[in-house]
Short mmCIF file of C-alpha atoms in Angstrom, two decimals:
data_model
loop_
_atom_site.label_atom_id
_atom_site.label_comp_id
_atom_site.label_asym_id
_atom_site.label_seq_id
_atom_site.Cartn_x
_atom_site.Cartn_y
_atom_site.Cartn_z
CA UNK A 1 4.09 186.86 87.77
CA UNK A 2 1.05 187.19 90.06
CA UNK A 3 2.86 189.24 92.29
CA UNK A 4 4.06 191.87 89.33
CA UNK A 5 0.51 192.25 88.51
CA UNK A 6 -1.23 192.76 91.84
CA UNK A 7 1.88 195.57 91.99
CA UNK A 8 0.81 197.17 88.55
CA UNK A 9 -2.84 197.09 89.46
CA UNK A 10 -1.52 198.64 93.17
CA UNK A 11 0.25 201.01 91.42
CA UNK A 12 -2.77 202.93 89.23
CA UNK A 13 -2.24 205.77 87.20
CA UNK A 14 1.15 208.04 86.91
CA UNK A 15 0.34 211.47 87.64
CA UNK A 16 2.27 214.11 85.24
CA UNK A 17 4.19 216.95 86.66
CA UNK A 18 4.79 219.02 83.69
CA UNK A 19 7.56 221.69 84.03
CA UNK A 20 6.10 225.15 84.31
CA UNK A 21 6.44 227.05 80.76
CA UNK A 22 7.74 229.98 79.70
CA UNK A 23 7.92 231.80 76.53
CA UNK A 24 7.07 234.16 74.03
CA UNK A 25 4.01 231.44 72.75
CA UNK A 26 3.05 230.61 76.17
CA UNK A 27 2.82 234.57 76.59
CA UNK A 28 0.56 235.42 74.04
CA UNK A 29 -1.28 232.17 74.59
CA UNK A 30 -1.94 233.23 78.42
CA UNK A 31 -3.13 236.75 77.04
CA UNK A 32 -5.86 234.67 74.99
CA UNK A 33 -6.64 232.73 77.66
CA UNK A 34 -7.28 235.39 80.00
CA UNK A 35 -9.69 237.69 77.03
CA UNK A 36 -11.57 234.20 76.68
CA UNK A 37 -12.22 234.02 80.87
CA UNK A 38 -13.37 237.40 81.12
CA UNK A 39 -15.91 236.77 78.03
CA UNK A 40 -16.72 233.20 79.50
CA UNK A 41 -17.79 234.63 83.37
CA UNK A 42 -19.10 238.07 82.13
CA UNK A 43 -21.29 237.13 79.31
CA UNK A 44 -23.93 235.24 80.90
CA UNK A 45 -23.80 238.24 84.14
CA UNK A 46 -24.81 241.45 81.18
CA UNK A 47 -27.53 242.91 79.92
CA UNK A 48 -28.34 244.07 76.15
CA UNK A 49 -31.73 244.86 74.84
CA UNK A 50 -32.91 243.55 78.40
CA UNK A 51 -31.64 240.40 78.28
CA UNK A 52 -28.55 238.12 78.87
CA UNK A 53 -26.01 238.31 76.18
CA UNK A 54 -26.14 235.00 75.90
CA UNK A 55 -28.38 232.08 76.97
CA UNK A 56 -28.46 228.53 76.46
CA UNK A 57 -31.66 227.35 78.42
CA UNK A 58 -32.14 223.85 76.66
CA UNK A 59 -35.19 223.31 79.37
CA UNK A 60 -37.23 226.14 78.56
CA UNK A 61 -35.27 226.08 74.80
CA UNK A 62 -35.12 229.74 75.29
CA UNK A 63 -31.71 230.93 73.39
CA UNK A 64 -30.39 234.15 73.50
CA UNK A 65 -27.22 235.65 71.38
CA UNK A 66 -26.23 239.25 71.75
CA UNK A 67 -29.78 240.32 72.18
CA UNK A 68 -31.13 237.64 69.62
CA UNK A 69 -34.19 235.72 71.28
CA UNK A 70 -34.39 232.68 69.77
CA UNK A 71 -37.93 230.41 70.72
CA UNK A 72 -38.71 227.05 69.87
CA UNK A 73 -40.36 227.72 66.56
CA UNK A 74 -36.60 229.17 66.07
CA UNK A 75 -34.65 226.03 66.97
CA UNK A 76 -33.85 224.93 63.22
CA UNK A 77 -31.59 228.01 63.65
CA UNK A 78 -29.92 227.30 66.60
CA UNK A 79 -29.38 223.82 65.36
CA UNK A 80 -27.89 225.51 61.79
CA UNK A 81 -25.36 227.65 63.93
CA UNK A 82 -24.25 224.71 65.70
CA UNK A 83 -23.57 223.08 62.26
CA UNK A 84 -21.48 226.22 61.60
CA UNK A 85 -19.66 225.92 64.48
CA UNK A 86 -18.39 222.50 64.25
CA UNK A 87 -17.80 223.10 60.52
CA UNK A 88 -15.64 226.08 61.67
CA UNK A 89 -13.42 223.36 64.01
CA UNK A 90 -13.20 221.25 60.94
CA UNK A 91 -12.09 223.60 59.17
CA UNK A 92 -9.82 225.15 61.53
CA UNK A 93 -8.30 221.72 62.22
CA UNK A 94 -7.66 220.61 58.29
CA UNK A 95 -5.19 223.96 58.00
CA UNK A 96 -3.82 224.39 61.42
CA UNK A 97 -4.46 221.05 63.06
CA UNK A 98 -5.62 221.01 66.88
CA UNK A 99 -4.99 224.70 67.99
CA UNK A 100 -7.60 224.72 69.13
CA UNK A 101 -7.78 222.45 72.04
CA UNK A 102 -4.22 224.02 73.27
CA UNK A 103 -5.50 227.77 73.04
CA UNK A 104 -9.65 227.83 73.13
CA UNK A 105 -10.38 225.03 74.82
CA UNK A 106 -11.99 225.56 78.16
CA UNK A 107 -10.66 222.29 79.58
CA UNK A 108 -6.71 223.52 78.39
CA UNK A 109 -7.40 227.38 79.64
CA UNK A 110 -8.99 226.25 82.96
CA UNK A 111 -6.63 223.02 83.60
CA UNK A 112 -3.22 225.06 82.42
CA UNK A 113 -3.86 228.75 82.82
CA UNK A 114 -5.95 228.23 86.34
CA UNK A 115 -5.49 225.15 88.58
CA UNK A 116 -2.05 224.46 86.82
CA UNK A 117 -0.60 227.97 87.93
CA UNK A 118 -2.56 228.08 91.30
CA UNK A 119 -0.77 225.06 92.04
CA UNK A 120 2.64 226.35 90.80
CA UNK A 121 2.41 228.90 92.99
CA UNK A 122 1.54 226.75 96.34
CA UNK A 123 3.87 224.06 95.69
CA UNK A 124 6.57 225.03 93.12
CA UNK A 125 7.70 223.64 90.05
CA UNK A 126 7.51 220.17 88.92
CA UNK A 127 10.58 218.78 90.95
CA UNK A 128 8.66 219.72 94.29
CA UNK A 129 5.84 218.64 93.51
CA UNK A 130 6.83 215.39 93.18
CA UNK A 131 8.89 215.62 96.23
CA UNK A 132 6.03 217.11 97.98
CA UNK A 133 3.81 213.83 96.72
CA UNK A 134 6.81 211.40 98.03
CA UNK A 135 7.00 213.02 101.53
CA UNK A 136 4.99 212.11 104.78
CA UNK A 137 2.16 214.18 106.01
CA UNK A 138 3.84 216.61 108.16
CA UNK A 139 2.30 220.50 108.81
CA UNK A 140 4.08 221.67 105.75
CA UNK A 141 2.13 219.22 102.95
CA UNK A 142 -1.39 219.48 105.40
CA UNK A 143 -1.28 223.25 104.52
CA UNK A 144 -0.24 223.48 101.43
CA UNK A 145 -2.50 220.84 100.12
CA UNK A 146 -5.21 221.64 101.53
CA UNK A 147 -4.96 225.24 100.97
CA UNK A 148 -4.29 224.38 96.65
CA UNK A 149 -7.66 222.12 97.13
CA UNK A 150 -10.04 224.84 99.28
CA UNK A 151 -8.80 227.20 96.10
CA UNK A 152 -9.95 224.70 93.84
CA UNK A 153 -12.82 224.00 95.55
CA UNK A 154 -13.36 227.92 95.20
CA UNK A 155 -12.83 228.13 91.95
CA UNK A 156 -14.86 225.21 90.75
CA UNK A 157 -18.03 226.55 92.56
CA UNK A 158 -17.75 229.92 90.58
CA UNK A 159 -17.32 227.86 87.24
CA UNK A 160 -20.29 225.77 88.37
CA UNK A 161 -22.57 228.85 88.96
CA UNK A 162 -21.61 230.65 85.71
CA UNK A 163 -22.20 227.11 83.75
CA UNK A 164 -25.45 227.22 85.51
CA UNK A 165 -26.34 230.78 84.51
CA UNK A 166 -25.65 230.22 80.98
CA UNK A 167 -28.13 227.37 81.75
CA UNK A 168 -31.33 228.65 83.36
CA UNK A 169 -30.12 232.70 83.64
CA UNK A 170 -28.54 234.60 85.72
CA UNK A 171 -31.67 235.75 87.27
CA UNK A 172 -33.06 232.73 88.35
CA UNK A 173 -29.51 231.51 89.93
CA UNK A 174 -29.53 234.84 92.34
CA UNK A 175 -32.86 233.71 93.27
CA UNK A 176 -31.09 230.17 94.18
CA UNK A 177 -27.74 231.63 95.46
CA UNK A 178 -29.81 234.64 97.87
CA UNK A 179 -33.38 232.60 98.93
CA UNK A 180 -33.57 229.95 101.58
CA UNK A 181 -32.85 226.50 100.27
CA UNK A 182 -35.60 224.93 100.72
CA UNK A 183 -37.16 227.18 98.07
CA UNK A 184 -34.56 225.84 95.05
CA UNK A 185 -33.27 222.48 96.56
CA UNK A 186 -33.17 220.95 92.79
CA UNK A 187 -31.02 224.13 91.98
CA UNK A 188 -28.62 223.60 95.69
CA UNK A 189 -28.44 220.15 94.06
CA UNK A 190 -27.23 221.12 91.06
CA UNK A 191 -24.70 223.89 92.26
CA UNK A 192 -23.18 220.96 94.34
CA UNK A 193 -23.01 218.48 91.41
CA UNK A 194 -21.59 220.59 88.66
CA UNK A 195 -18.85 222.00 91.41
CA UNK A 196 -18.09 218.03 92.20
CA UNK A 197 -17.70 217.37 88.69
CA UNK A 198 -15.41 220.67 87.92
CA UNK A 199 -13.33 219.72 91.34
CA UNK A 200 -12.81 216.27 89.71
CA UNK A 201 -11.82 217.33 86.33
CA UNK A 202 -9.18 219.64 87.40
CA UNK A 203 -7.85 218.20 90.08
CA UNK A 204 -7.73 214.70 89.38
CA UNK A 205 -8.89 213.70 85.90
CA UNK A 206 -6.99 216.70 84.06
CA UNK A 207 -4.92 215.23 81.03
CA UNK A 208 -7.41 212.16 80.99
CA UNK A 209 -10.24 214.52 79.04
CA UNK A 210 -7.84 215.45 76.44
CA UNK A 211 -5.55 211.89 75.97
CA UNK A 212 -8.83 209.98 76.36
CA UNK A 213 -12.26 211.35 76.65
CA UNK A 214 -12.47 214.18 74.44
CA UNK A 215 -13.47 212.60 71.04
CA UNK A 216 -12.17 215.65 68.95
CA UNK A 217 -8.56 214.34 69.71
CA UNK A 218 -9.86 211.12 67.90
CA UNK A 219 -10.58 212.54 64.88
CA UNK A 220 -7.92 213.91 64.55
CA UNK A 221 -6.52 211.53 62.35
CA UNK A 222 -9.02 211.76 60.27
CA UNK A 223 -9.21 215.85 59.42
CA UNK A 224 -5.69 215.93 59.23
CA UNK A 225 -3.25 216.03 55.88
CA UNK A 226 0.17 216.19 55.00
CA UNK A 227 -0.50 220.39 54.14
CA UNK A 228 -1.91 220.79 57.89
CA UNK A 229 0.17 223.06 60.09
CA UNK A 230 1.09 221.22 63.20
CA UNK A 231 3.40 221.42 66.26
CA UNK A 232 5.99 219.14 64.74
CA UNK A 233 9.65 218.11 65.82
CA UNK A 234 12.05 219.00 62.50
CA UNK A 235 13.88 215.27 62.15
CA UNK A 236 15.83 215.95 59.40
CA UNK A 237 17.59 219.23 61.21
CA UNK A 238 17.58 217.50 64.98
CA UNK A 239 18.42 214.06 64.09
CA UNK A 240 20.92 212.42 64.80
CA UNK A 241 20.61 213.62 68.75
CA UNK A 242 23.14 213.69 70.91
CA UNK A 243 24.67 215.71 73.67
CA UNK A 244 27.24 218.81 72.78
CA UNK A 245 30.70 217.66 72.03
CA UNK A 246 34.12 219.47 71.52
CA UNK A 247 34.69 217.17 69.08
CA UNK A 248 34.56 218.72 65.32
CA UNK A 249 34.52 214.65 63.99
CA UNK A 250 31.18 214.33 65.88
CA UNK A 251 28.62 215.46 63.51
CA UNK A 252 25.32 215.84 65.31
CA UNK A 253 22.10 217.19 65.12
CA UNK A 254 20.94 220.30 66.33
CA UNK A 255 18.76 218.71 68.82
CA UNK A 256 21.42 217.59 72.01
CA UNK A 257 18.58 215.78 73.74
CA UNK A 258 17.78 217.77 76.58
CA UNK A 259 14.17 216.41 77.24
CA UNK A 260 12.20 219.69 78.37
CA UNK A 261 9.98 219.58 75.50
CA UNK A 262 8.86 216.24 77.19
CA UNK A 263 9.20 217.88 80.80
CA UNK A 264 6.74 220.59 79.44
CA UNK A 265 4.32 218.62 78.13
CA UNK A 266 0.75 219.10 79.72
CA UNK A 267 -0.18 215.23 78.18
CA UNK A 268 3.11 213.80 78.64
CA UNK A 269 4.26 213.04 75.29
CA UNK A 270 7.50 213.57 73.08
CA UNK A 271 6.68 215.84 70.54
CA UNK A 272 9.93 213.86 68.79
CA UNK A 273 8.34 210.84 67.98
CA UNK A 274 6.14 212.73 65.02
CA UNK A 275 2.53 213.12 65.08
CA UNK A 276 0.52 211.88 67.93
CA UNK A 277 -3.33 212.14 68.82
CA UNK A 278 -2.19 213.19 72.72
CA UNK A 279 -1.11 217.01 71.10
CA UNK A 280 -2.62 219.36 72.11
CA UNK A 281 -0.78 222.30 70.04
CA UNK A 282 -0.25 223.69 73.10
CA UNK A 283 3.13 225.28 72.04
CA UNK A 284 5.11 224.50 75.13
CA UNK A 285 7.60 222.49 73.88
CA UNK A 286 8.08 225.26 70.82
CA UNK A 287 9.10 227.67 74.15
CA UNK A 288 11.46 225.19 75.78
CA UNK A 289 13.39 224.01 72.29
CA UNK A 290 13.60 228.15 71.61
CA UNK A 291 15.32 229.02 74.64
CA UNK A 292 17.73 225.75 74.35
CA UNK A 293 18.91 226.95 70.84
CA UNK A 294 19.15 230.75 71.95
CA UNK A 295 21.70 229.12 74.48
CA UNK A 296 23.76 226.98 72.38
CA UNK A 297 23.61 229.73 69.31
CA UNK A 298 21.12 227.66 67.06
CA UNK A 299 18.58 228.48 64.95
CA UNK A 300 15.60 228.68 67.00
CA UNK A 301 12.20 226.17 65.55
CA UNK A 302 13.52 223.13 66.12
CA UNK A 303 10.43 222.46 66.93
CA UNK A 304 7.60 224.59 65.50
CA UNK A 305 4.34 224.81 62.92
CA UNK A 306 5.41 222.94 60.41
CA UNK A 307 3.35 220.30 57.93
CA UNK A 308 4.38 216.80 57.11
CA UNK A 309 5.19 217.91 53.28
CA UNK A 310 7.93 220.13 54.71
CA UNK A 311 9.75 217.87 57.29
CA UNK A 312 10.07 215.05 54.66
CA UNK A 313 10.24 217.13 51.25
CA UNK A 314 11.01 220.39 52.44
CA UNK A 315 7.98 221.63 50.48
CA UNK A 316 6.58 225.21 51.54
CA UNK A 317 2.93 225.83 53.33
CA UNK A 318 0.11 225.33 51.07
CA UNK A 319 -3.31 224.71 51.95
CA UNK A 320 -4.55 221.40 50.60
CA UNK A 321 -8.55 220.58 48.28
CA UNK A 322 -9.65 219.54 51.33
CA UNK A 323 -9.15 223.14 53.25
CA UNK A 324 -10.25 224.97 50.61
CA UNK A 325 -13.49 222.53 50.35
CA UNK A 326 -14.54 222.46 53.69
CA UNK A 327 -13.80 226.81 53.45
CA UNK A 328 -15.71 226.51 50.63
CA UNK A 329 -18.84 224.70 52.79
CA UNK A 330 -18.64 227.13 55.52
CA UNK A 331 -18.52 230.35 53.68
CA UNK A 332 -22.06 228.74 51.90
CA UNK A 333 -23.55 227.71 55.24
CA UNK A 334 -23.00 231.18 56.54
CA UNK A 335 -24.35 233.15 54.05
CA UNK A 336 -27.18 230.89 54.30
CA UNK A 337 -27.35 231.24 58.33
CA UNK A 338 -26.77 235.08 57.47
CA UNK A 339 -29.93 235.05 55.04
CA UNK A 340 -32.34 233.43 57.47
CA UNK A 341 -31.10 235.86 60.21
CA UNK A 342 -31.93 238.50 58.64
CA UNK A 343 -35.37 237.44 57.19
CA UNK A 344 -36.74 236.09 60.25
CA UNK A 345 -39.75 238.30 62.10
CA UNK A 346 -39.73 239.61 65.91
CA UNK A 347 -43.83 238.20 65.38
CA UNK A 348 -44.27 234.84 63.64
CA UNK A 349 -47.99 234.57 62.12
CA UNK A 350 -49.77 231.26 61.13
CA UNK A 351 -53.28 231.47 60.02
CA UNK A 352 -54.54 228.36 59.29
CA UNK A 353 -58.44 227.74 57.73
CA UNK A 354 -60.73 225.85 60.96
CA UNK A 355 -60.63 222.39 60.27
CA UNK A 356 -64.36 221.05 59.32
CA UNK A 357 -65.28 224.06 57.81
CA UNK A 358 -66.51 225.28 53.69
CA UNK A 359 -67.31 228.69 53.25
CA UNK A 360 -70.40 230.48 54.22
CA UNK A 361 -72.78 232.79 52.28
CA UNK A 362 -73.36 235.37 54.22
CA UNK A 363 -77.09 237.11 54.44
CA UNK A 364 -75.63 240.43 52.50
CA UNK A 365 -74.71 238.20 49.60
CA UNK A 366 -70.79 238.39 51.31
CA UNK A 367 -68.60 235.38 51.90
CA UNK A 368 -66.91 234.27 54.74
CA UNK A 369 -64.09 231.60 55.95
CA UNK A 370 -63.56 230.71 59.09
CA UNK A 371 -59.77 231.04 60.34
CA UNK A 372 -57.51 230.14 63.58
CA UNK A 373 -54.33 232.48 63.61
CA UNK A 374 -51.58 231.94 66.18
CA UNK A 375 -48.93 235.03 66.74
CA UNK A 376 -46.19 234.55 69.04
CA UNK A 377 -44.12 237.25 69.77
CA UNK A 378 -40.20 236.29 69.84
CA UNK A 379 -38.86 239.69 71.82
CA UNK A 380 -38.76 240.62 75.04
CA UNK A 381 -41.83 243.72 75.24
CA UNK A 382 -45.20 243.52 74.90
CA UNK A 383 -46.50 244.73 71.43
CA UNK A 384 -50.16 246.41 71.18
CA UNK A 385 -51.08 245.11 67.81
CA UNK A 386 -53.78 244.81 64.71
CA UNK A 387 -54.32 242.37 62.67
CA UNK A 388 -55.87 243.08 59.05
CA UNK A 389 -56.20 241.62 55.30
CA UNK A 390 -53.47 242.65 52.97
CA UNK A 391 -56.69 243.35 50.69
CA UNK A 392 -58.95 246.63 51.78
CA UNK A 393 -61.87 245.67 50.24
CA UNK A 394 -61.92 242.60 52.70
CA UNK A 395 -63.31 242.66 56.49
CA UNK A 396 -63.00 240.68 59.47
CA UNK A 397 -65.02 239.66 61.64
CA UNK A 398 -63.36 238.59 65.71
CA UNK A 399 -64.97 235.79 67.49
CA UNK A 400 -61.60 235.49 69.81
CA UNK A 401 -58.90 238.26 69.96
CA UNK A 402 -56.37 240.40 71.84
CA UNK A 403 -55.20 243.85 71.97
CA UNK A 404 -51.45 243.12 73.53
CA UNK A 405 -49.16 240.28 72.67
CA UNK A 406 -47.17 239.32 75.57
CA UNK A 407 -43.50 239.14 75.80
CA UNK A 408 -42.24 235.62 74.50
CA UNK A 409 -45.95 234.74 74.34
CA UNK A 410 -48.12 233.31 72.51
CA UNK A 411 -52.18 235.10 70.99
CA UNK A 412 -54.66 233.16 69.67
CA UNK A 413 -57.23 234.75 67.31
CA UNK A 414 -60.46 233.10 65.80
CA UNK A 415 -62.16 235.32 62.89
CA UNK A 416 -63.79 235.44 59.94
CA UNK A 417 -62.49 236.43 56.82
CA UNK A 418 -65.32 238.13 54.72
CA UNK A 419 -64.85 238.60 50.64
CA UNK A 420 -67.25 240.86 48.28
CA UNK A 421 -68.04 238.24 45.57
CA UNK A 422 -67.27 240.36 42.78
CA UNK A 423 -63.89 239.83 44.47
CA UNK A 424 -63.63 236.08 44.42
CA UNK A 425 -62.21 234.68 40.70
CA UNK A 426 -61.28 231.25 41.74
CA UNK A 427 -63.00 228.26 43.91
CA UNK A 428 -59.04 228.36 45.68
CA UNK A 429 -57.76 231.73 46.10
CA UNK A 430 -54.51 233.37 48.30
CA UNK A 431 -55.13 235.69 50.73
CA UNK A 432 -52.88 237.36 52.74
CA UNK A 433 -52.75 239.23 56.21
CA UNK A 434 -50.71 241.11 57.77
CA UNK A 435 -49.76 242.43 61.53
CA UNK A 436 -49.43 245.84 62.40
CA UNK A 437 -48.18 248.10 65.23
CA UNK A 438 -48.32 251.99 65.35
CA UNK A 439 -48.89 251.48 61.85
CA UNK A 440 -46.20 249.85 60.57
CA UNK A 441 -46.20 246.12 59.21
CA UNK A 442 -44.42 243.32 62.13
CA UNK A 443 -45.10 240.26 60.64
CA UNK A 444 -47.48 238.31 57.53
CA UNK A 445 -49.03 235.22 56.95
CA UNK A 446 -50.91 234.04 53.91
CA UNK A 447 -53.22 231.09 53.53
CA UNK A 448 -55.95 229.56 50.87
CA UNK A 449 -59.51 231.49 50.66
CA UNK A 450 -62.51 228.72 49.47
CA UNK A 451 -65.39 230.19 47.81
CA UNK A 452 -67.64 229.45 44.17
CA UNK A 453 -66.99 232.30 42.32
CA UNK A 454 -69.42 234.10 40.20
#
């Protein structure tokens, strides 16, 4: 007994050798694939508006979105659109289960539409792989598995870089990629970890991050219903299984057993056994059950997009309360996300009264307040500006101000804010100002205006 399990703990983990697909599915799904990977390495490489379409630098929390800057005063917003986007998986997942890890997923696009074909084409289909695996180093296994790993190698630098410039810009990685090391050795470090931790996803943990550490496959189980649409095996039309036979007393199902869905597999399962967290909706096995029928002149689907309601009760598609609630939830977060979009400024004003501080009665009979105002200018070019009262009759006074605010910077003004008192009808009044450049109104701010009236 101690023997069997020093031999299962020698042993370690089974390695899959999925058959390569083929198909009209795994077709269109390589096409998607292929439009996601150019948008993945070219987005963070262009320009619009001056600036990368899209940023994620969490260190500066600098975000940028098809020419959208978003600051730090802006980060409830970036923190709302994540909201939409995981509402938009959920979603997603209630009506057509988990599509998306089989075609959006970068770990399924890189791991089967990548590495998984690069190494197809070095060392064949599954059968010699394996044998490849089984055999002794000779000249023949040296080269070609060493030439699969350099390409991996390769390839996981170039992800690591474009992960990086999503990170800290594009810009600043050229600096790091074209100037001596010693100038950027935190960046070197980091081009060298994130192409470590690539290289070990793809070419040894692979499956693992979907059967295991992803925790979307985990719930799952939870988002799911008997109206989801999900790669399913059809029981009632396959079952019983069995090989062909001559035999018109045999009565069999359609399905004669052939195991390729299983040999497809990129997590090893059989999609036969019903509904299991290790699917990935890849599609594969729909491809290999398709061309079986074609061949044996049955209906094709055997396997396909079907819900739970229609493999037991035959019952047609219909989205579910929960699909429509959760659509429901979306559409409203949206139009919310929309709404704030669209009122948010270029120049965010706060003027704010100086802490300490009444009102003062001015020699000419005039009163003043004292007021701090911070501007901070959310685009990318410098704005000449002016900053006034909403109200004519009103003047200020500058103790601290500036002519220019400074790309994704930050002016401070100090001023007072002098009222006629014929004006003044309240001890507590609004007043508002506003910001202006070549005459035309950026940005406002209001705030409270103390004063005894007459």
């Amino acid at each position: 007994m101690i023997q069997k399990n020093k031999a299962e703990q020698k042993k370690g983990r089974d390695f899959l050798y999925p058959k390569k697909p083929s198909g009209k599915l795994y077709n269109y799904r390589k096409w998607v694939s292929y439009a996601l990977l150019l948008c993945l390495f070219s987005f963070p490489f262009l320009k619009f508006k001056g600036e990368q379409l899209v940023l994620l630098n969490f260190l500066e929390r600098k975000f940028v979105f098809f020419g959208l800057i978003f600051t730090p005063q802006d980060f409830y917003l970036f923190a709302f659109a994540m909201l939409i986007f995981i509402l938009f998986v959920i979603c997603f997942t209630v009506v057509l289960g988990r599509l998306w890890c089989g075609w959006a997923c970068p770990q399924t696009i890189f791991m089967e539409m990548v590495f998984r074909r690069i190494e197809y084409w070095i060392e064949g289909d599954s059968i010699r792989q394996k044998k490849l695996d089984k055999q002794l180093w000779n000249s023949e296994k040296i080269l070609k598995k060493g030439s699969k790993h350099f390409i991996y190698i390769i390839i996981s630098f170039a992800i690591a870089n474009t992960f990086l410039a999503y990170l800290i810009g594009s810009d600043v990685l050229y600096k790091i990629i074209t100037e001596p090391v010693e100038l950027h050795i935190s960046g070197f470090i980091s081009i060298c970890f994130f192409t470590a931790i690539f290289y070990g996803v793809f070419a040894y943990v692979r499956e693992v991050v979907c059967t295991v550490i992803c925790p979307y496959g985990r719930l799952q189980g939870v988002l799911l219903d008997n109206q989801s649409l999900i790669v399913a095996y059809d029981e009632q039309r396959g079952e019983p299984r069995g090989k062909l036979s001559k035999n018109l007393l045999d009565v069999k199902g359609d399905c004669v057993d052939c195991g390729l869905c299983v040999q497809v597999c990129p997590t090893g399962i059989d999609i036969r056994k019903g509904t299991q967290l290790e699917c990935i909706n890849c599609t594969a096995c729909i491809d290999a059950c398709d061309e079986v029928m074609l061949k044996i002149n049955k209906p094709k689907r055997l396997i396909g997009f079907y819900n739970n309601d229609y493999i037991k009760l035959r019952k047609t598609f219909k989205a579910g309360l929960k699909a429509y609630g959760y659509a429901a939830v979306l559409t409203i977060t949206v139009l919310l996300f929309s709404s704030l979009i669209y009122k948010r400024e270029n120049v965010q004003t706060t003027v704010l009264r100086a802490s300490g501080t009444l009102f003062q009665e001015r020699p000419d009979g005039k009163i003043s307040n004292l007021y701090n105002a911070e501007l901070i200018n959310k685009t990318n070019k410098d704005i000449p500006f002016t900053f006034k009262s909403l109200e004519e009759a009103d003047s200020i006074i500058f103790i601290q101000t500036e002519k220019f605010l400074r790309k994704e910077g930050t002016v401070h003004l100090t001023f007072f804010l002098i009222k006629k008192p014929t004006t003044i009808k309240s001890y507590k009044s609004e007043v508002k100002f506003k910001v202006l450049t070549n005459n035309s109104i950026i940005s406002t701010a209001k705030t409270s205006f103390f004063a005894n009236p007459n």
